[in-house]
PDB file of C-alpha atoms in Angstrom:
ATOM      1  CA  VAL A   1     -65.693 164.090 115.761  1.00 52.00           C
ATOM      2  CA  GLU A   2     -62.422 165.465 117.083  1.00 55.00           C
ATOM      3  CA  PRO A   3     -59.506 163.005 117.369  1.00 57.00           C
ATOM      4  CA  PHE A   4     -59.858 160.570 120.252  1.00 66.00           C
ATOM      5  CA  THR A   5     -57.485 161.075 123.172  1.00 63.00           C
ATOM      6  CA  PRO A   6     -56.638 158.253 125.560  1.00 57.00           C
ATOM      7  CA  MET A   7     -58.091 158.984 129.001  1.00 61.00           C
ATOM      8  CA  ALA A   8     -57.136 156.091 131.177  1.00 57.00           C
ATOM      9  CA  GLU A   9     -57.252 152.381 131.533  1.00 57.00           C
ATOM     10  CA  SER A  10     -60.176 151.076 133.509  1.00 54.00           C
ATOM     11  CA  ASP A  11     -59.790 148.795 136.487  1.00 53.00           C
ATOM     12  CA  TYR A  12     -60.291 145.945 134.019  1.00 54.00           C
ATOM     13  CA  GLY A  13     -57.478 147.001 131.673  1.00 59.00           C
ATOM     14  CA  ALA A  14     -59.779 148.340 128.940  1.00 67.00           C
ATOM     15  CA  ARG A  15     -58.835 151.628 127.313  1.00 80.00           C
ATOM     16  CA  VAL A  16     -61.167 154.628 127.457  1.00 84.00           C
ATOM     17  CA  PHE A  17     -60.992 157.527 125.015  1.00 84.00           C
ATOM     18  CA  LYS A  18     -62.481 160.993 125.118  1.00 86.00           C
ATOM     19  CA  SER A  19     -63.340 163.440 122.372  1.00 86.00           C
ATOM     20  CA  THR A  20     -65.972 165.984 121.401  1.00 89.00           C
ATOM     21  CA  ILE A  21     -68.692 165.988 118.815  1.00 90.00           C
ATOM     22  CA  GLU A  22     -70.161 169.077 117.146  1.00 91.00           C
ATOM     23  CA  VAL A  23     -73.899 169.177 116.481  1.00 92.00           C
ATOM     24  CA  LYS A  24     -75.354 172.140 114.627  1.00 90.00           C
ATOM     25  CA  ARG A  25     -78.592 173.701 115.874  1.00 89.00           C
ATOM     26  CA  LEU A  26     -81.296 175.002 113.540  1.00 85.00           C
ATOM     27  CA  SER A  27     -79.968 178.505 114.317  1.00 87.00           C
ATOM     28  CA  GLY A  28     -76.582 177.554 112.836  1.00 87.00           C
ATOM     29  CA  LYS A  29     -74.836 177.707 116.223  1.00 91.00           C
ATOM     30  CA  ALA A  30     -73.132 174.464 117.220  1.00 93.00           C
ATOM     31  CA  ASP A  31     -73.199 172.532 120.471  1.00 94.00           C
ATOM     32  CA  ILE A  32     -69.830 170.964 121.291  1.00 93.00           C
ATOM     33  CA  LEU A  33     -70.523 167.869 123.370  1.00 93.00           C
ATOM     34  CA  PRO A  34     -67.957 165.818 125.320  1.00 92.00           C
ATOM     35  CA  ILE A  35     -67.989 162.081 124.675  1.00 92.00           C
ATOM     36  CA  GLN A  36     -66.247 159.065 126.199  1.00 90.00           C
ATOM     37  CA  VAL A  37     -65.985 155.658 124.595  1.00 89.00           C
ATOM     38  CA  TRP A  38     -64.344 152.260 125.131  1.00 86.00           C
ATOM     39  CA  ALA A  39     -61.547 151.656 122.631  1.00 83.00           C
ATOM     40  CA  ASP A  40     -63.174 148.541 121.177  1.00 84.00           C
ATOM     41  CA  VAL A  41     -66.261 150.589 120.168  1.00 86.00           C
ATOM     42  CA  VAL A  42     -64.224 152.907 117.890  1.00 80.00           C
ATOM     43  CA  GLU A  43     -61.222 150.857 116.814  1.00 78.00           C
ATOM     44  CA  GLY A  44     -61.029 150.296 113.081  1.00 76.00           C
ATOM     45  CA  LYS A  45     -63.767 152.791 112.212  1.00 73.00           C
ATOM     46  CA  GLU A  46     -63.333 155.818 109.942  1.00 72.00           C
ATOM     47  CA  LEU A  47     -65.191 158.520 111.785  1.00 73.00           C
ATOM     48  CA  SER A  48     -65.815 162.081 110.739  1.00 78.00           C
ATOM     49  CA  ARG A  49     -69.600 162.422 110.553  1.00 83.00           C
ATOM     50  CA  VAL A  50     -71.236 159.997 112.984  1.00 86.00           C
ATOM     51  CA  GLU A  51     -74.364 158.734 114.664  1.00 89.00           C
ATOM     52  CA  ILE A  52     -73.983 158.045 118.377  1.00 91.00           C
ATOM     53  CA  VAL A  53     -76.154 156.121 120.816  1.00 93.00           C
ATOM     54  CA  GLY A  54     -75.275 156.366 124.479  1.00 94.00           C
ATOM     55  CA  GLU A  55     -76.046 157.702 127.939  1.00 94.00           C
ATOM     56  CA  PHE A  56     -75.679 161.239 129.267  1.00 95.00           C
ATOM     57  CA  ARG A  57     -73.721 160.781 132.502  1.00 94.00           C
ATOM     58  CA  SER A  58     -72.439 162.929 135.321  1.00 94.00           C
ATOM     59  CA  HIS A  59     -69.672 162.761 137.882  1.00 89.00           C
ATOM     60  CA  ASN A  60     -68.054 165.099 140.388  1.00 89.00           C
ATOM     61  CA  ILE A  61     -64.370 165.933 140.579  1.00 86.00           C
ATOM     62  CA  THR A  62     -62.240 168.205 142.724  1.00 87.00           C
ATOM     63  CA  GLU A  63     -60.007 170.478 140.674  1.00 80.00           C
ATOM     64  CA  ASP A  64     -57.819 173.223 142.154  1.00 80.00           C
ATOM     65  CA  GLY A  65     -59.669 172.839 145.455  1.00 84.00           C
ATOM     66  CA  ALA A  66     -63.097 173.343 143.865  1.00 82.00           C
ATOM     67  CA  ARG A  67     -65.756 170.718 143.221  1.00 87.00           C
ATOM     68  CA  ARG A  68     -67.013 170.486 139.645  1.00 86.00           C
ATOM     69  CA  HIS A  69     -69.942 168.569 138.194  1.00 89.00           C
ATOM     70  CA  LEU A  70     -68.899 167.100 134.824  1.00 90.00           C
ATOM     71  CA  LEU A  71     -71.217 165.767 132.141  1.00 94.00           C
ATOM     72  CA  ASN A  72     -70.489 163.679 129.052  1.00 92.00           C
ATOM     73  CA  VAL A  73     -72.076 161.281 126.623  1.00 94.00           C
ATOM     74  CA  TRP A  74     -70.936 157.720 127.318  1.00 93.00           C
ATOM     75  CA  VAL A  75     -70.949 156.146 123.847  1.00 93.00           C
ATOM     76  CA  LYS A  76     -72.401 152.665 123.436  1.00 93.00           C
ATOM     77  CA  GLU A  77     -72.570 152.716 119.627  1.00 91.00           C
ATOM     78  CA  ILE A  78     -70.848 154.912 117.064  1.00 88.00           C
ATOM     79  CA  ASN A  79     -71.313 154.543 113.323  1.00 85.00           C
ATOM     80  CA  PRO A  80     -70.733 156.621 110.191  1.00 84.00           C
ATOM     81  CA  ALA A  81     -73.722 158.868 109.450  1.00 85.00           C
ATOM     82  CA  PRO A  82     -75.163 159.149 105.963  1.00 82.00           C
ATOM     83  CA  GLU A  83     -74.064 162.410 104.305  1.00 82.00           C
ATOM     84  CA  ASP A  84     -77.630 163.345 103.371  1.00 84.00           C
ATOM     85  CA  VAL A  85     -78.888 163.282 106.994  1.00 82.00           C
ATOM     86  CA  GLU A  86     -79.121 166.610 108.817  1.00 84.00           C
ATOM     87  CA  ASP A  87     -77.560 167.032 112.258  1.00 85.00           C
ATOM     88  CA  LYS A  88     -79.839 165.767 114.997  1.00 89.00           C
ATOM     89  CA  ASN A  89     -79.379 166.042 118.736  1.00 92.00           C
ATOM     90  CA  GLU A  90     -81.982 164.093 120.704  1.00 94.00           C
ATOM     91  CA  ILE A  91     -82.093 162.830 124.251  1.00 95.00           C
ATOM     92  CA  VAL A  92     -84.878 160.917 125.991  1.00 96.00           C
ATOM     93  CA  PHE A  93     -84.784 159.807 129.629  1.00 96.00           C
ATOM     94  CA  ASP A  94     -86.800 159.205 132.802  1.00 96.00           C
ATOM     95  CA  GLY A  95     -85.782 160.421 136.225  1.00 97.00           C
ATOM     96  CA  TYR A  96     -86.806 162.250 139.364  1.00 98.00           C
ATOM     97  CA  ILE A  97     -86.659 165.951 140.184  1.00 97.00           C
ATOM     98  CA  CYS A  98     -83.909 166.125 142.797  1.00 96.00           C
ATOM     99  CA  LYS A  99     -83.621 169.870 143.461  1.00 95.00           C
ATOM    100  CA  GLN A 100     -86.284 172.544 143.761  1.00 96.00           C
ATOM    101  CA  PRO A 101     -86.948 174.003 140.267  1.00 97.00           C
ATOM    102  CA  VAL A 102     -86.022 177.685 139.864  1.00 97.00           C
ATOM    103  CA  TYR A 103     -88.159 179.907 137.634  1.00 97.00           C
ATOM    104  CA  ARG A 104     -86.864 183.242 136.297  1.00 95.00           C
ATOM    105  CA  LEU A 105     -87.344 185.720 133.489  1.00 94.00           C
ATOM    106  CA  VAL A 106     -84.464 186.374 131.109  1.00 91.00           C
ATOM    107  CA  PRO A 107     -83.833 189.896 129.720  1.00 92.00           C
ATOM    108  CA  SER A 108     -85.688 189.040 126.503  1.00 90.00           C
ATOM    109  CA  GLY A 109     -88.825 188.424 128.594  1.00 91.00           C
ATOM    110  CA  TYR A 110     -88.944 184.637 128.234  1.00 91.00           C
ATOM    111  CA  GLY A 111     -89.632 182.533 131.304  1.00 94.00           C
ATOM    112  CA  ILE A 112     -87.213 179.693 132.022  1.00 96.00           C
ATOM    113  CA  THR A 113     -87.039 177.060 134.734  1.00 97.00           C
ATOM    114  CA  ASP A 114     -83.824 175.351 135.789  1.00 96.00           C
ATOM    115  CA  VAL A 115     -84.426 171.841 137.086  1.00 97.00           C
ATOM    116  CA  HIS A 116     -82.079 169.006 138.081  1.00 97.00           C
ATOM    117  CA  ILE A 117     -83.137 165.447 137.347  1.00 97.00           C
ATOM    118  CA  ALA A 118     -81.634 162.321 138.899  1.00 97.00           C
ATOM    119  CA  ILE A 119     -81.416 159.257 136.672  1.00 96.00           C
ATOM    120  CA  ASN A 120     -81.069 156.190 138.853  1.00 94.00           C
ATOM    121  CA  ARG A 121     -78.915 153.415 137.400  1.00 91.00           C
ATOM    122  CA  ALA A 122     -77.963 150.057 138.903  1.00 89.00           C
ATOM    123  CA  TYR A 123     -74.493 151.295 139.934  1.00 88.00           C
ATOM    124  CA  LYS A 124     -75.031 155.027 140.631  1.00 91.00           C
ATOM    125  CA  SER A 125     -77.235 158.019 139.903  1.00 94.00           C
ATOM    126  CA  ASP A 126     -76.555 160.702 137.319  1.00 96.00           C
ATOM    127  CA  TYR A 127     -77.653 164.276 138.024  1.00 96.00           C
ATOM    128  CA  ILE A 128     -78.619 166.124 134.865  1.00 97.00           C
ATOM    129  CA  PRO A 129     -79.210 169.890 134.764  1.00 97.00           C
ATOM    130  CA  CYS A 130     -82.123 170.803 132.511  1.00 97.00           C
ATOM    131  CA  ILE A 131     -83.771 173.985 131.313  1.00 96.00           C
ATOM    132  CA  ALA A 132     -87.377 174.476 130.247  1.00 96.00           C
ATOM    133  CA  TRP A 133     -88.703 177.476 128.331  1.00 93.00           C
ATOM    134  CA  ASN A 134     -91.989 179.369 128.163  1.00 90.00           C
ATOM    135  CA  GLU A 135     -95.048 177.148 128.754  1.00 91.00           C
ATOM    136  CA  ASN A 136     -92.953 174.193 129.950  1.00 94.00           C
ATOM    137  CA  ALA A 137     -91.087 176.554 132.297  1.00 95.00           C
ATOM    138  CA  GLY A 138     -94.300 177.719 133.916  1.00 92.00           C
ATOM    139  CA  LYS A 139     -95.569 174.177 134.431  1.00 93.00           C
ATOM    140  CA  LEU A 140     -92.272 172.822 135.801  1.00 95.00           C
ATOM    141  CA  ALA A 141     -91.740 175.761 138.176  1.00 94.00           C
ATOM    142  CA  ASP A 142     -94.186 174.269 140.692  1.00 93.00           C
ATOM    143  CA  ALA A 143     -93.047 170.646 140.418  1.00 95.00           C
ATOM    144  CA  GLU A 144     -92.000 169.030 143.673  1.00 96.00           C
ATOM    145  CA  ILE A 145     -88.758 167.282 144.549  1.00 97.00           C
ATOM    146  CA  GLY A 146     -89.209 163.534 143.994  1.00 97.00           C
ATOM    147  CA  THR A 147     -91.635 163.933 141.085  1.00 97.00           C
ATOM    148  CA  HIS A 148     -91.095 161.289 138.392  1.00 97.00           C
ATOM    149  CA  ILE A 149     -90.564 162.922 134.994  1.00 96.00           C
ATOM    150  CA  SER A 150     -90.047 161.715 131.411  1.00 97.00           C
ATOM    151  CA  VAL A 151     -88.080 164.165 129.279  1.00 97.00           C
ATOM    152  CA  SER A 152     -87.276 164.589 125.598  1.00 97.00           C
ATOM    153  CA  GLY A 153     -85.035 167.363 124.327  1.00 96.00           C
ATOM    154  CA  ARG A 154     -81.487 168.063 123.236  1.00 95.00           C
ATOM    155  CA  ILE A 155     -78.136 168.409 124.950  1.00 96.00           C
ATOM    156  CA  GLN A 156     -76.799 171.928 124.647  1.00 95.00           C
ATOM    157  CA  SER A 157     -73.533 173.605 125.499  1.00 94.00           C
ATOM    158  CA  ARG A 158     -72.949 177.218 126.461  1.00 90.00           C
ATOM    159  CA  GLU A 159     -69.870 179.138 127.485  1.00 90.00           C
ATOM    160  CA  TYR A 160     -69.604 181.363 130.534  1.00 90.00           C
ATOM    161  CA  THR A 161     -66.769 183.115 132.360  1.00 92.00           C
ATOM    162  CA  LYS A 162     -66.021 182.528 136.036  1.00 85.00           C
ATOM    163  CA  ASP A 163     -62.970 183.927 137.786  1.00 86.00           C
ATOM    164  CA  GLU A 164     -61.696 185.085 134.376  1.00 91.00           C
ATOM    165  CA  ILE A 165     -61.739 181.506 133.079  1.00 87.00           C
ATOM    166  CA  VAL A 166     -63.983 180.566 130.159  1.00 91.00           C
ATOM    167  CA  ARG A 167     -65.887 177.392 130.977  1.00 87.00           C
ATOM    168  CA  THR A 168     -68.525 175.338 129.198  1.00 91.00           C
ATOM    169  CA  ALA A 169     -71.786 174.291 130.815  1.00 92.00           C
ATOM    170  CA  TYR A 170     -73.936 171.450 129.526  1.00 95.00           C
ATOM    171  CA  GLU A 171     -77.651 171.006 130.088  1.00 96.00           C
ATOM    172  CA  VAL A 172     -80.676 169.387 128.521  1.00 97.00           C
ATOM    173  CA  SER A 173     -83.023 171.812 126.815  1.00 96.00           C
ATOM    174  CA  ILE A 174     -86.471 170.277 127.392  1.00 97.00           C
ATOM    175  CA  ASN A 175     -88.779 170.132 124.361  1.00 95.00           C
ATOM    176  CA  GLU A 176     -91.447 167.936 125.976  1.00 95.00           C
ATOM    177  CA  TYR A 177     -91.973 166.306 129.327  1.00 94.00           C
ATOM    178  CA  SER A 178     -94.585 164.413 131.254  1.00 93.00           C
ATOM    179  CA  GLU A 179     -95.021 163.568 134.918  1.00 90.00           C
TER     180      GLU A 179
END
């Protein structure tokens, strides 16, 4: 975990911090994931290698005249992780397909489907970009908007360049799903 940086005080006076967490993939590459946490969840804890339980959330902002869709893990629990436990990055959620899935072939010949899933919460909805590969990609390509879906996978990060600025995109890589 990178050092926590104060973000803002909430409307209720509670302090919110942000940071990032690095999770290694089996390939050795690392996903760098943004996290946010209430101060009282992390205060007094020695944190370097951690286990986190939380929600993957989204929100839109306007920055330099452009709208951006931001994603982060909202931490509910954070605890020291045992040293002998390998890195694990798991996410499980239910939602609804909210945008027509897009199927395409990548240069390596693999089929992938990009799909956006809305997770409805009591106070708002989160819109989570997801990607499915190979067999899952083919099945999801024909799914209809509004279809209820249960997903398990991992949160991944990838860098891209737009207007000569390096940015990071976050998405859920789907391992399994069911309608």
